[in-house]
Coordinates of C-alpha atoms and ligand atoms in Angstrom, one line a residue:
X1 CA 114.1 93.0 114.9
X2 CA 111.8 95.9 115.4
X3 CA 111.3 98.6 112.7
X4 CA 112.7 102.0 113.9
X5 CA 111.0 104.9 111.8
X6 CA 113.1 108.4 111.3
X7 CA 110.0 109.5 108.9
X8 CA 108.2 112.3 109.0
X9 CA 104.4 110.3 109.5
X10 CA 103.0 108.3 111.0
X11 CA 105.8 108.6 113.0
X12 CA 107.0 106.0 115.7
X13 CA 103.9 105.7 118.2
X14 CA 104.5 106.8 121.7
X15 CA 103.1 103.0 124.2
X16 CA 100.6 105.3 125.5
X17 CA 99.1 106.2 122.3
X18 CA 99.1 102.4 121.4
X19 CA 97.6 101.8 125.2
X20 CA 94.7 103.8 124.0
X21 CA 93.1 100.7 122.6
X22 CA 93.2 98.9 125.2
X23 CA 90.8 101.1 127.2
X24 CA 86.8 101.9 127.4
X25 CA 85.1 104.2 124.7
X26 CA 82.2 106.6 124.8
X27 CA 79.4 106.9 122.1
X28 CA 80.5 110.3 120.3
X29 CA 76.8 111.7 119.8
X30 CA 77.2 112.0 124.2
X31 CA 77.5 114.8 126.0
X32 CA 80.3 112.9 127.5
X33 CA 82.3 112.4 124.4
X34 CA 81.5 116.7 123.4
X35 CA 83.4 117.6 126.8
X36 CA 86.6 115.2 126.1
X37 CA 86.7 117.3 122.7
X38 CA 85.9 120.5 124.1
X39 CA 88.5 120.1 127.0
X40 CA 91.1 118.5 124.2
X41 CA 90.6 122.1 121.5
X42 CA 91.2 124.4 124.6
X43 CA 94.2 122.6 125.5
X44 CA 95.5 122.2 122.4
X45 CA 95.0 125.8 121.3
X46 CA 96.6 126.8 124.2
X47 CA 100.0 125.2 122.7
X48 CA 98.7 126.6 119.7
X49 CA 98.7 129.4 121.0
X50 CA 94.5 130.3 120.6
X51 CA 92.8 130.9 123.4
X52 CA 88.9 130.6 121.9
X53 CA 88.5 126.8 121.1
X54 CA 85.4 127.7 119.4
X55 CA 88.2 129.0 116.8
X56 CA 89.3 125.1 116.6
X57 CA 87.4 122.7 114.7
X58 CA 88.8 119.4 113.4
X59 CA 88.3 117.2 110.0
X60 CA 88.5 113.4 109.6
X61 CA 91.5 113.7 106.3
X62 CA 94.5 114.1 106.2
X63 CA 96.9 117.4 106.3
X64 CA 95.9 118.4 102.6
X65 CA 92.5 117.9 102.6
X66 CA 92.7 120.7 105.2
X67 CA 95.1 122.8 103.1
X68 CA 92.0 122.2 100.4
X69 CA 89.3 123.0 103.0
X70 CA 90.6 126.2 103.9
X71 CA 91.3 127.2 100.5
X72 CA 87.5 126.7 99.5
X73 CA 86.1 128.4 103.1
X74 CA 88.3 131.0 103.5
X75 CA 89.3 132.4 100.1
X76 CA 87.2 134.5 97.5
X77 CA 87.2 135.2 93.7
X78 CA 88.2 139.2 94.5
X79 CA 91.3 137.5 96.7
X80 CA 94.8 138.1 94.9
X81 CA 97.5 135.1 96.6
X82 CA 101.0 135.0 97.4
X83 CA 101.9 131.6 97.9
X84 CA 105.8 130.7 99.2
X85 CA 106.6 128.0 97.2
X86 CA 109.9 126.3 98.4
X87 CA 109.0 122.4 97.3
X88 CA 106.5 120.0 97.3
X89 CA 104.5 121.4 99.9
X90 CA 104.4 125.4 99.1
X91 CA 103.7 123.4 95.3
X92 CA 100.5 122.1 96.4
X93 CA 99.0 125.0 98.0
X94 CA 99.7 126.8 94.2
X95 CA 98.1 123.6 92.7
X96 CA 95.3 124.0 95.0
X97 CA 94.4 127.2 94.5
X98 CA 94.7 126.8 90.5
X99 CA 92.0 124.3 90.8
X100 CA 90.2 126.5 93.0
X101 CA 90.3 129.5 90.3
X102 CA 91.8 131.4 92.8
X103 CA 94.0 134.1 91.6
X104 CA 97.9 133.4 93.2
X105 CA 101.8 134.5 92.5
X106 CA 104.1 132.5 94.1
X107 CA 107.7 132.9 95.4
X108 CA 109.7 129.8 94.3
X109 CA 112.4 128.9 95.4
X110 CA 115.1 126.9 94.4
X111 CA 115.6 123.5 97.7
X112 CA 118.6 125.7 98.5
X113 CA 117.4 128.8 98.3
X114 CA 116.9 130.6 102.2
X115 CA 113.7 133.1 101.8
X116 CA 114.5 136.4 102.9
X117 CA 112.9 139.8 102.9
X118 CA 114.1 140.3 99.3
X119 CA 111.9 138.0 98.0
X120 CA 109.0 139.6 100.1
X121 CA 109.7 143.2 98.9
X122 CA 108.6 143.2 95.2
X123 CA 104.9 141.6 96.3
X124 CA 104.4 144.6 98.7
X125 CA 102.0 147.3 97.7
X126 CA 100.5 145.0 95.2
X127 CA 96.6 144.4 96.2
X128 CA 97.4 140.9 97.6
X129 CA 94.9 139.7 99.6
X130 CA 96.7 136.2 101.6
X131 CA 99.8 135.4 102.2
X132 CA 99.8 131.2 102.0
X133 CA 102.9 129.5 103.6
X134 CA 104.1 126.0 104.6
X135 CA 106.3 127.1 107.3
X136 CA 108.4 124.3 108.0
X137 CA 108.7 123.2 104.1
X138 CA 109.1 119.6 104.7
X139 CA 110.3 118.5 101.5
X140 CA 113.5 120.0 102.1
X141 CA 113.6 121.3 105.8
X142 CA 113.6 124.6 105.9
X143 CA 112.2 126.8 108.2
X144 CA 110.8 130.2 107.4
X145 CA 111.3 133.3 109.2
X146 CA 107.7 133.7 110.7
X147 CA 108.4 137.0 112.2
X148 CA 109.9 138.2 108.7
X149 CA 106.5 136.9 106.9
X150 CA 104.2 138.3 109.8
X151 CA 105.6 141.4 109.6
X152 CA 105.0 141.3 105.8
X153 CA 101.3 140.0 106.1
X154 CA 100.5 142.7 108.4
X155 CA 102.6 146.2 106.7
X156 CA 100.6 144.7 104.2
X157 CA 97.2 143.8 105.5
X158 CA 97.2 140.3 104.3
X159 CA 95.4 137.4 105.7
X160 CA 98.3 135.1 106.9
X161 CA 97.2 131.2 106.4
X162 CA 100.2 128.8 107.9
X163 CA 100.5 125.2 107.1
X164 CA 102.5 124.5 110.5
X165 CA 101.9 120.9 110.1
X166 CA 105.7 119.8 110.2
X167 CA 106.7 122.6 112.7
X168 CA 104.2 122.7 115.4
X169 CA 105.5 120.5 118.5
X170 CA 108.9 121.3 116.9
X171 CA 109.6 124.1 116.7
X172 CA 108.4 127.4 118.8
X173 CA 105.4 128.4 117.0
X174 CA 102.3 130.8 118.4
X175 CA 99.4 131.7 116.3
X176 CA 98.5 134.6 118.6
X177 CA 102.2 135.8 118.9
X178 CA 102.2 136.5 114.6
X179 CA 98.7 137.6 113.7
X180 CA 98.3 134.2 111.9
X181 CA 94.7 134.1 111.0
X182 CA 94.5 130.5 109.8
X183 CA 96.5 127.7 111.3
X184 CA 96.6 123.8 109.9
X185 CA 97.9 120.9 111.7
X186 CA 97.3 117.0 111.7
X187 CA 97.6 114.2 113.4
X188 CA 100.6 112.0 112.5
X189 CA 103.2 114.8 112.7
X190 CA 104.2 116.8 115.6
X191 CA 101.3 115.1 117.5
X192 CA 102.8 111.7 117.1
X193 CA 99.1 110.0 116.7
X194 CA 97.8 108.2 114.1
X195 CA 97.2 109.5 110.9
X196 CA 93.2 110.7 109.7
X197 CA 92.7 113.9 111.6
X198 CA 93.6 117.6 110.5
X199 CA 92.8 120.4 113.2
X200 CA 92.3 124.0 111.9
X201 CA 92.2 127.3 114.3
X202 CA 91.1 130.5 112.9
X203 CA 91.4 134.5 114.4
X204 CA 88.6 136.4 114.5
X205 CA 88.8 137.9 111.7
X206 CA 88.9 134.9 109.5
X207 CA 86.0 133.5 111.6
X208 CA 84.2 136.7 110.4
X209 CA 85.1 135.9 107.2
X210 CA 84.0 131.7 107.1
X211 CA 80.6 133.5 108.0
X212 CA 80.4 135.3 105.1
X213 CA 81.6 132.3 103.0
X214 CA 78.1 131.8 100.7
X215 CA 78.7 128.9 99.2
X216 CA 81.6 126.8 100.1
X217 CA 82.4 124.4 96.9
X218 CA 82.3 121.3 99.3
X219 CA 79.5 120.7 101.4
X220 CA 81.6 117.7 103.7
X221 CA 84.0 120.7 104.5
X222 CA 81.8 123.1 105.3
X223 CA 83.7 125.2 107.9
X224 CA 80.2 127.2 109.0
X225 CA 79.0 123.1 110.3
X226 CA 81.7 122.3 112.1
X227 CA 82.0 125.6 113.6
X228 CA 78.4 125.5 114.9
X229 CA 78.7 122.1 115.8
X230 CA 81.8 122.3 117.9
X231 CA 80.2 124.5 120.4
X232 CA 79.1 121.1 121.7
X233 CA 82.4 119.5 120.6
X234 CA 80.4 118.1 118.1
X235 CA 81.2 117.6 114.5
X236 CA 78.8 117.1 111.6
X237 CA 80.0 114.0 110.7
X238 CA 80.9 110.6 112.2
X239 CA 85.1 111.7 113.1
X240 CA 87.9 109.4 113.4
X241 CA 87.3 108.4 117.1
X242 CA 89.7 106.8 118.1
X243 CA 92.2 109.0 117.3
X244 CA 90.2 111.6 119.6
X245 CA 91.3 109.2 122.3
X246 CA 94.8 109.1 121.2
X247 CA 94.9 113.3 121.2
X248 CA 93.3 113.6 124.7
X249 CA 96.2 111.0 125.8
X250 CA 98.6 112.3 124.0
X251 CA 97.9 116.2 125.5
X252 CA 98.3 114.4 129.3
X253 CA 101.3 113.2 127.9
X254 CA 102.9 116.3 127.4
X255 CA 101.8 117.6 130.5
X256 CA 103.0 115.2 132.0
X257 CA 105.9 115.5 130.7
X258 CA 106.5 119.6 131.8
X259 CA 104.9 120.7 129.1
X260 CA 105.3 121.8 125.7
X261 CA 109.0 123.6 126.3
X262 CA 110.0 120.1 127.5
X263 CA 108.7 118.3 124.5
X264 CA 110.4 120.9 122.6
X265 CA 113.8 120.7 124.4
X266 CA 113.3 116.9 124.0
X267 CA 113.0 117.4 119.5
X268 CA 115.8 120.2 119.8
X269 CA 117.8 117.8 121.4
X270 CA 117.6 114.6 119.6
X271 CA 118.3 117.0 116.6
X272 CA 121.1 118.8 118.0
X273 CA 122.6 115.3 118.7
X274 CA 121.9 113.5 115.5
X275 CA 123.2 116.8 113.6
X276 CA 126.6 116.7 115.8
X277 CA 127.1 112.8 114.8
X278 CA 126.5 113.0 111.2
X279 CA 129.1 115.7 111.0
X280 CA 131.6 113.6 112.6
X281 CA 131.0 111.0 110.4
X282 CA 131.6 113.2 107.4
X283 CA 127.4 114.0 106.3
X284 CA 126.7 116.9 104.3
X285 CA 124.1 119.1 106.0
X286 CA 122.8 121.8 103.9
X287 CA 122.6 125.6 105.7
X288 CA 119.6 126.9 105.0
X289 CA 117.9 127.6 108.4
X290 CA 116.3 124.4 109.6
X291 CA 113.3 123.2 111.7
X292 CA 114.0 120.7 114.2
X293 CA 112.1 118.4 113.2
X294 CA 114.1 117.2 110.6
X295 CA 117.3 117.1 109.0
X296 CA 118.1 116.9 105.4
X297 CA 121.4 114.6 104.6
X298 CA 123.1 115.7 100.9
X299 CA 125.1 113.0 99.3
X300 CA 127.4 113.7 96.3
X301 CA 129.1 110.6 95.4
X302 CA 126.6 108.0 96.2
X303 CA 122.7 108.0 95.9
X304 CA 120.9 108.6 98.4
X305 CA 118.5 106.1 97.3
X306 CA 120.5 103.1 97.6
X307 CA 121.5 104.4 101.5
X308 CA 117.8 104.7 101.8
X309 CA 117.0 101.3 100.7
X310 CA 120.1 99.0 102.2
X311 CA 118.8 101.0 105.6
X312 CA 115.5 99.1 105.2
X313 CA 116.3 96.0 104.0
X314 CA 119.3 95.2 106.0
X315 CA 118.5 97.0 109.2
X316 CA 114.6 97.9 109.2
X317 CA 115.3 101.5 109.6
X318 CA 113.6 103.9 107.5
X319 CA 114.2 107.6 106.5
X320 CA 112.7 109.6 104.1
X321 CA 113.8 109.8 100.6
X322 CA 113.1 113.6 98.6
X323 CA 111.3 113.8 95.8
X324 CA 111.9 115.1 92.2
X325 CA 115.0 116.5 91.4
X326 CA 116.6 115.9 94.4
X327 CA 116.0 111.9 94.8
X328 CA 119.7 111.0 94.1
X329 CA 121.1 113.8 96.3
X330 CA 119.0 114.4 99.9
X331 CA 117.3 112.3 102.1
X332 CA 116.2 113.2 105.6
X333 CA 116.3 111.7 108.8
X334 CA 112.8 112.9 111.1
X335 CA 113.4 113.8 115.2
X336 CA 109.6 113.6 116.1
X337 CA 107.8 110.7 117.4
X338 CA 109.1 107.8 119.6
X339 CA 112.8 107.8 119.5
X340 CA 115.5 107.9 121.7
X341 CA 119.5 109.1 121.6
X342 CA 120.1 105.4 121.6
X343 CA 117.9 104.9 118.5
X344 CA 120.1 107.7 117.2
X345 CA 123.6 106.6 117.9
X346 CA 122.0 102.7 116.1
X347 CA 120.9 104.9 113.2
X348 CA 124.6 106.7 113.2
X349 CA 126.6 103.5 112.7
X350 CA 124.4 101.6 110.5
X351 CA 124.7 104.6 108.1
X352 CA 127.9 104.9 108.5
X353 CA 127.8 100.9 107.3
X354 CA 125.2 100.8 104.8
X355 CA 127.4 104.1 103.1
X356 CA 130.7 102.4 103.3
X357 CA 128.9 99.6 101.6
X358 CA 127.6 101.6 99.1
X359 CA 130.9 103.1 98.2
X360 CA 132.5 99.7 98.0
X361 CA 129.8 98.2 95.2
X362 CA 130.5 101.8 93.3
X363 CA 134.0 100.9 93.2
X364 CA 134.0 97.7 92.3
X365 CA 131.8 98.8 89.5
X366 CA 134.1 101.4 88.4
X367 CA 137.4 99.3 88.4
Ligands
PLP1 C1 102.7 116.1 105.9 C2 102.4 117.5 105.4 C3 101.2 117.8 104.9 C4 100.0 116.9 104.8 O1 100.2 115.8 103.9 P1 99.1 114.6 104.0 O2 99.7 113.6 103.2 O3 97.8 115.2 103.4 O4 98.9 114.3 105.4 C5 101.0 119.1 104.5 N1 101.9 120.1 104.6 C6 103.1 119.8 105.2 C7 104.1 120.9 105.3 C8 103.4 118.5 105.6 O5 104.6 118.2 106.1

């Protein structure tokens, strides 16, 4: 039997991404391969909703090596932080940022907790410089209020920098639309490719400021490179490729498809659908707002590690589990990528199973 990921990334490969392979590839130091690129940023800054893809450049590393990068291109030693720290995610830009010797507060929240304009309030008026937030907290699902923090960022005159790595292709999200002056994305999320490439898009202001940038503490990440470089859709570095390939694909894919409102409908959908089964079959959602690209699953009586783990042993299905505190209690079941409503209703009964099962050894154990 196949293996049916519900993760959040890699995420289930589409057959056209996989398809990729199969076909001819171009040197990347062409011409050739600098106008694939170039035509790939414009069109994916158009969902992004950035119009100038000499904003967009693109780094062969993962999602947090791009949190990093901007961090060290974009951020100074006069900068004073506000970090939204809601879980693992809003965690690491803070632990960034300390390493960084970059001055920060951060807003933490309990995984419960929804952010709201009271949190915002006492941070106003203060001399912060950036507001950093992971606006689709994956850890735990929930999805800020962008137009809540946009407002904030700009009463306040903050540089807004958005990790949308878990929302974009999820959720409605537009750079343009909320004054965000850095946006961070990457490959194996919303993208559905393979994992190894992070994509960054700046305003102009925080162009301005890259510019200014004397001397970035890693020479690799060097925004001020890739920036000149990708006039050419060039990078200074060998990239990942291949996974070039898979983006250009990927983008036809989605036209194809009607677009990004249809691939959106399509997320919204299978989420709507999984959320109304697991109801019926008794789950515990939590009701914090939530992105739609994934829905946490709490568990009171039973672990949620043992669900986790008869799911892949006995049936080759895999969610994710949470981290920290929250192991025993939460584990959540991913929308994007490659699945259908059939692969749905499958994952419905054999958790209905695997918990019955569960619930049985507990009370044998007990009695
Ligand atoms: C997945 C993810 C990242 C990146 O993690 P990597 O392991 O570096 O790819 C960053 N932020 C959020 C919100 C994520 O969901």
């Amino acid at each position: 039997m196949k293996n049916k990921q519900f993760i959040v990334g890699p995420v289930e490969l589409y057959q056209e991404t996989r398809d990729v392979y199969q076909t001819d590839f171009t040197y990347f130091r062409t011409p050739e391969f600098g106008n694939m690129v170039k035509q790939s940023l414009a069109k994916l800054g158009k969902l992004i909703g950035n119009e100038n893809p000499n904003s967009m450049i693109y780094l062969t590393a993962s999602g947090t090596a791009g949190m990093e990068a901007v961090i060290e291109n974009c951020t100074n030693k006069n900068d004073k932080c506000l970090v939204i720290n809601g879980g693992t995610f809003g965690h690491r830009f803070c632990e960034l940022l300390e390493y960084h010797d970059i001055e920060f507060s951060s807003i933490d929240l309990e995984w419960n907790e929804t952010l709201t304009q009271s949190h915002l309030e006492k941070y106003a008026n203060q001399g912060y410089t950036m507001l950093f937030v992971n606006l689709h907290e994956t850890s735990t699902g929930q999805l800020y209020n962008i137009e809540m923090l946009s407002k904030f960022a700009k009463e306040n005159n903050l540089l807004l920098v958005v990790d949308a790595i878990s929302t974009f292709l999820a959720d409605d999200f537009n750079m343009n639309r909320y004054g965000i002056d850095a946006t961070i994305i990457s490959s194996q999320k919303g993208l559905c490719l393979s994992a190894g490439l992070s994509f960054l898009s700046f305003s102009e202001r925080m162009l301005a400021r890259i510019n200014q940038t004397e001397k970035v503490s890693s020479k690799y990440f060097d925004f001020k490179d890739y920036l000149k470089n990708i006039e050419r859709g060039q990078t200074p570095y060998t990239p990942a490729v291949f996974i070039m390939y898979e983006l250009q694909n990927m983008l036809e894919l989605i036209e194809k498809e009607g677009g990004i409102k249809a691939r959106l409908n399509f997320i919204e959908e299978k989420c709507k659908y999984f959320r109304t089964k697991a109801v019926e079959i008794g789950l515990k959602i939590p009701d914090y707002p939530l992105s739609n690209m994934l829905t946490p699953v709490c568990f009171e009586d039973i672990k949620a590690g043992d669900v986790i783990k008869i799911l892949k042993d006995k049936y080759q299905i895999f969610v994710n589990p949470c981290g920290g505190k929250m192991a025993d209690k939460l584990l959540r079941v991913s929308h994007i990528g490659n699945t259908t409503i059939a692969d749905i209703d499958n994952l419905i009964e054999k958790m209905q199973l695997v918990i019955t099962e569960v619930k049985e050894a507990k009370s044998c154990i007990v009695s």
